[in-house]
Amino acid sequence: MTCGIITMVCVTLLGTKWQLLYACISVAVVFIVGAFLTLPLVIAKATVFIYLNSILYLQIPGALANFYVAKPACLPDGPHFSYVFYQTVAALIADAGGVLGAILFNTFFSRHRYAFVFIATTILQVLGSIFDLIIVKRWNTHIGIPDHAMYILGDSIVYRVCFVMSMMPAQILMSRLCPRGTETIAFSLLAGFSSAGNSMSLSIGSLLMESIWPVSTRVPCNFKNVQWLIITGHLVTPLLIIPLAFLLLPRARICDRVDFEGNVIREDDEVPEEHTTSIERIDAPTPSAAECNAEKKDAWDDEKTPSKV
């Protein structure tokens, strides 16, 4: 994993866009194949799912950020957000969204299946990205909704809520699957694959902006392709995680205990050793003193009586 990340950094800084594309494909293949070769099957599936879940929501922060804070000279009909609102107020709202995501997960999703939770968060992310598309197309101005209100309802809070709601079941799944004593390694793998997926998502988004749908932030500015970046990276590719959720995640609820093969461990299938011993001790008949003396006398008589051949 470390070699792959170093390779991506070097190619991003020194390579061309085609070299970056080949590096993205090669590193992704190495990560996925390496996970299946070195990890138990269920843990490998969960790790690869987290990696692909981070990749498929393509990050295009440069395009959206420049669109939101563009000056009137660059984008006359733009939202013209101030840096104070975009960097401070929106960040505080996003943090509040993370807390809200944790509360929603604990209240509504903690007893559902893993696939259901990830599919629900994916659909919420797609719905939240529609608000960004509405702002880019300027449809909200035609119906009288301010840009600030539309932005808060969209990517600012929905993405953070969905991010927390998707990371919490992933951490719970890894904690239930990892062997005892290897929890630190499992969580480091989860964080590493998630961060690597986010970096890969940024690289793919930059490739789309550079080669297919370019965006110009210098006067005269051109943000016409931002809508296609949103449609592709925030509305279409995230939906690919839905079939992967059924293929890679165990068919269990978040509150269930699972073994290394992804099977649900039921409480009535296991009886603690101490409890079993006490039951056997209670159910076993206790011999009386007379019975013990009779057994000893019979054994003494058998020793004195010579055996007949």
Short mmCIF file of C-alpha atoms in Angstrom, two decimals, residues 19-246:
data_model
loop_
_atom_site.label_atom_id
_atom_site.label_comp_id
_atom_site.label_asym_id
_atom_site.label_seq_id
_atom_site.Cartn_x
_atom_site.Cartn_y
_atom_site.Cartn_z
CA GLN A 19 0.79 8.28 -17.12
CA LEU A 20 -1.51 9.27 -14.26
CA LEU A 21 -4.34 7.30 -15.84
CA TYR A 22 -2.18 4.18 -16.20
CA ALA A 23 -0.91 4.61 -12.65
CA CYS A 24 -4.47 4.85 -11.30
CA ILE A 25 -5.48 1.63 -13.03
CA SER A 26 -2.32 -0.23 -12.01
CA VAL A 27 -2.41 0.84 -8.37
CA ALA A 28 -6.12 0.01 -8.07
CA VAL A 29 -5.55 -3.47 -9.49
CA VAL A 30 -2.58 -4.05 -7.17
CA PHE A 31 -4.57 -2.93 -4.12
CA ILE A 32 -7.56 -5.14 -4.93
CA VAL A 33 -5.55 -8.24 -5.88
CA GLY A 34 -3.22 -7.77 -2.92
CA ALA A 35 -6.15 -7.55 -0.52
CA PHE A 36 -7.58 -10.86 -1.75
CA LEU A 37 -4.18 -12.57 -1.64
CA THR A 38 -3.09 -11.44 1.82
CA LEU A 39 -6.30 -11.08 3.84
CA PRO A 40 -9.07 -13.50 4.81
CA LEU A 41 -11.81 -13.55 2.21
CA VAL A 42 -14.49 -11.72 4.19
CA ILE A 43 -12.06 -9.04 5.41
CA ALA A 44 -10.68 -8.64 1.89
CA LYS A 45 -14.18 -8.16 0.49
CA ALA A 46 -15.02 -5.54 3.11
CA THR A 47 -11.73 -3.70 2.56
CA VAL A 48 -12.13 -3.67 -1.22
CA PHE A 49 -15.70 -2.44 -0.84
CA ILE A 50 -14.56 0.50 1.31
CA TYR A 51 -11.86 1.26 -1.24
CA LEU A 52 -14.28 1.24 -4.17
CA ASN A 53 -16.87 3.18 -2.20
CA SER A 54 -14.34 5.99 -1.74
CA ILE A 55 -13.32 5.92 -5.40
CA LEU A 56 -16.72 5.89 -7.07
CA TYR A 57 -17.82 9.20 -5.54
CA LEU A 58 -15.48 11.25 -7.74
CA GLN A 59 -14.07 14.33 -6.06
CA ILE A 60 -14.15 17.52 -8.14
CA PRO A 61 -13.44 20.17 -5.48
CA GLY A 62 -11.51 22.46 -7.79
CA ALA A 63 -14.39 22.90 -10.19
CA LEU A 64 -17.11 23.37 -7.58
CA ALA A 65 -15.02 25.51 -5.23
CA ASN A 66 -14.04 27.93 -7.99
CA PHE A 67 -17.62 28.08 -9.20
CA TYR A 68 -18.97 28.98 -5.77
CA VAL A 69 -16.38 31.68 -4.97
CA ALA A 70 -15.97 33.09 -8.49
CA LYS A 71 -16.06 36.88 -8.68
CA PRO A 72 -18.65 38.74 -10.77
CA ALA A 73 -15.97 39.57 -13.34
CA CYS A 74 -15.38 35.85 -13.85
CA LEU A 75 -18.95 34.55 -13.48
CA PRO A 76 -21.58 37.30 -13.62
CA ASP A 77 -24.49 34.99 -12.81
CA GLY A 78 -22.70 32.92 -10.17
CA PRO A 79 -23.48 32.45 -6.47
CA HIS A 80 -20.49 34.66 -5.45
CA PHE A 81 -19.92 33.07 -2.05
CA SER A 82 -17.49 34.82 0.26
CA TYR A 83 -14.49 32.92 1.58
CA VAL A 84 -15.77 33.41 5.12
CA PHE A 85 -19.00 31.62 4.31
CA TYR A 86 -17.44 28.93 2.14
CA GLN A 87 -14.47 28.11 4.38
CA THR A 88 -15.87 28.81 7.86
CA VAL A 89 -19.65 28.72 7.99
CA ALA A 90 -19.96 25.83 5.57
CA ALA A 91 -17.25 23.91 7.45
CA LEU A 92 -19.10 24.34 10.75
CA ILE A 93 -22.30 23.18 9.12
CA ALA A 94 -20.47 20.17 7.71
CA ASP A 95 -19.18 19.27 11.20
CA ALA A 96 -22.71 19.52 12.53
CA GLY A 97 -23.76 17.25 9.70
CA GLY A 98 -21.21 14.69 10.84
CA VAL A 99 -22.71 14.68 14.33
CA LEU A 100 -26.17 14.37 12.81
CA GLY A 101 -24.98 11.43 10.72
CA ALA A 102 -23.77 9.60 13.83
CA ILE A 103 -27.09 10.20 15.57
CA LEU A 104 -29.10 9.04 12.56
CA PHE A 105 -26.99 5.92 12.22
CA ASN A 106 -27.37 4.98 15.87
CA THR A 107 -31.11 5.68 15.82
CA PHE A 108 -32.34 4.29 12.50
CA PHE A 109 -29.65 2.15 10.85
CA SER A 110 -27.88 0.25 13.63
CA ARG A 111 -30.14 -2.82 13.22
CA HIS A 112 -30.28 -2.96 9.43
CA ARG A 113 -28.10 -4.96 7.08
CA TYR A 114 -24.77 -3.59 5.91
CA ALA A 115 -25.85 -3.51 2.28
CA PHE A 116 -29.00 -1.57 3.13
CA VAL A 117 -27.06 1.11 5.03
CA PHE A 118 -24.50 1.64 2.27
CA ILE A 119 -27.18 1.73 -0.42
CA ALA A 120 -29.20 4.24 1.60
CA THR A 121 -26.19 6.52 2.10
CA THR A 122 -25.34 6.30 -1.59
CA ILE A 123 -28.85 7.35 -2.57
CA LEU A 124 -28.70 10.24 -0.09
CA GLN A 125 -25.39 11.37 -1.58
CA VAL A 126 -26.87 11.32 -5.06
CA LEU A 127 -29.90 13.30 -3.89
CA GLY A 128 -27.65 15.83 -2.17
CA SER A 129 -25.60 16.28 -5.33
CA ILE A 130 -28.76 17.20 -7.22
CA PHE A 131 -28.78 20.45 -5.23
CA ASP A 132 -25.31 21.25 -6.57
CA LEU A 133 -26.55 20.62 -10.08
CA ILE A 134 -29.49 22.94 -9.45
CA ILE A 135 -27.13 25.71 -8.32
CA VAL A 136 -24.82 25.22 -11.30
CA LYS A 137 -27.74 25.34 -13.72
CA ARG A 138 -29.12 28.36 -11.78
CA TRP A 139 -32.55 26.77 -11.53
CA ASN A 140 -32.90 27.86 -7.90
CA THR A 141 -32.89 31.53 -8.89
CA HIS A 142 -35.92 30.95 -11.10
CA ILE A 143 -37.93 29.56 -8.18
CA GLY A 144 -36.71 32.13 -5.65
CA ILE A 145 -34.41 29.98 -3.45
CA PRO A 146 -31.15 31.74 -2.43
CA ASP A 147 -27.84 30.13 -3.30
CA HIS A 148 -26.72 29.95 0.33
CA ALA A 149 -29.81 28.04 1.43
CA MET A 150 -29.58 25.67 -1.52
CA TYR A 151 -25.90 25.01 -0.84
CA ILE A 152 -26.52 24.22 2.82
CA LEU A 153 -29.22 21.73 1.86
CA GLY A 154 -26.93 20.12 -0.68
CA ASP A 155 -23.31 19.08 -0.65
CA SER A 156 -22.36 21.04 2.46
CA ILE A 157 -24.31 18.91 4.94
CA VAL A 158 -25.61 15.87 3.05
CA TYR A 159 -22.15 14.66 2.02
CA ARG A 160 -20.83 14.85 5.58
CA VAL A 161 -23.88 13.06 6.96
CA CYS A 162 -23.49 10.27 4.41
CA PHE A 163 -19.74 10.06 4.97
CA VAL A 164 -20.17 9.42 8.69
CA MET A 165 -23.08 7.04 8.12
CA SER A 166 -20.97 4.99 5.71
CA MET A 167 -17.79 4.95 7.80
CA MET A 168 -19.45 3.82 11.03
CA PRO A 169 -20.80 0.50 9.66
CA ALA A 170 -17.47 -0.09 7.94
CA GLN A 171 -15.61 0.29 11.22
CA ILE A 172 -18.10 -1.92 13.04
CA LEU A 173 -17.78 -4.58 10.34
CA MET A 174 -13.99 -4.59 10.54
CA SER A 175 -14.09 -4.75 14.34
CA ARG A 176 -16.33 -7.83 14.17
CA LEU A 177 -14.30 -9.58 11.47
CA CYS A 178 -10.74 -8.99 12.64
CA PRO A 179 -9.16 -11.67 14.85
CA ARG A 180 -8.59 -10.89 18.49
CA GLY A 181 -5.36 -8.99 19.00
CA THR A 182 -5.25 -7.55 15.47
CA GLU A 183 -7.78 -4.75 15.88
CA THR A 184 -5.17 -2.03 15.36
CA ILE A 185 -3.98 -3.57 12.10
CA ALA A 186 -7.55 -3.96 10.85
CA PHE A 187 -8.46 -0.35 11.57
CA SER A 188 -5.23 0.90 10.01
CA LEU A 189 -6.03 -1.11 6.88
CA LEU A 190 -9.52 0.35 6.79
CA ALA A 191 -8.23 3.92 7.17
CA GLY A 192 -5.47 3.32 4.65
CA PHE A 193 -7.75 1.91 1.97
CA SER A 194 -10.29 4.67 2.56
CA SER A 195 -7.64 7.40 2.24
CA ALA A 196 -6.15 5.71 -0.82
CA GLY A 197 -9.62 5.59 -2.37
CA ASN A 198 -10.16 9.30 -1.74
CA SER A 199 -6.79 10.12 -3.32
CA MET A 200 -7.64 7.95 -6.31
CA SER A 201 -10.99 9.70 -6.60
CA LEU A 202 -9.25 13.08 -6.71
CA SER A 203 -6.88 11.84 -9.41
CA ILE A 204 -9.71 10.50 -11.56
CA GLY A 205 -11.67 13.72 -11.11
CA SER A 206 -8.67 15.79 -12.18
CA LEU A 207 -8.24 13.58 -15.25
CA LEU A 208 -11.85 14.19 -16.24
CA MET A 209 -11.42 17.94 -15.78
CA GLU A 210 -8.20 18.00 -17.77
CA SER A 211 -9.01 15.73 -20.69
CA ILE A 212 -12.78 15.42 -21.18
CA TRP A 213 -14.61 18.31 -19.51
CA PRO A 214 -12.14 21.16 -18.96
CA VAL A 215 -12.99 24.04 -16.64
CA SER A 216 -11.42 27.48 -16.99
CA THR A 217 -11.12 29.66 -13.88
CA ARG A 218 -9.40 32.59 -15.58
CA VAL A 219 -11.20 35.45 -17.27
CA PRO A 220 -13.06 34.71 -19.46
CA CYS A 221 -14.14 31.83 -17.20
CA ASN A 222 -15.87 28.74 -18.48
CA PHE A 223 -17.90 26.60 -16.07
CA LYS A 224 -20.20 24.98 -18.62
CA ASN A 225 -18.69 21.53 -18.07
CA VAL A 226 -19.20 21.55 -14.31
CA GLN A 227 -22.67 20.12 -14.79
CA TRP A 228 -21.27 17.10 -16.64
CA LEU A 229 -18.69 16.56 -13.92
CA ILE A 230 -21.46 16.54 -11.32
CA ILE A 231 -23.65 14.21 -13.36
CA THR A 232 -20.81 11.78 -13.98
CA GLY A 233 -18.95 11.87 -10.68
CA HIS A 234 -21.76 12.53 -8.20
CA LEU A 235 -24.87 11.08 -9.81
CA VAL A 236 -23.84 8.14 -12.03
CA THR A 237 -20.66 6.49 -10.76
CA PRO A 238 -21.77 6.33 -7.07
CA LEU A 239 -24.69 4.13 -8.12
CA LEU A 240 -22.20 1.41 -9.10
CA ILE A 241 -21.71 0.72 -5.41
CA ILE A 242 -25.23 -0.75 -5.16
CA PRO A 243 -24.47 -4.10 -6.89
CA LEU A 244 -21.07 -4.22 -5.17
CA ALA A 245 -22.80 -4.00 -1.79
CA PHE A 246 -24.62 -7.28 -2.48
#
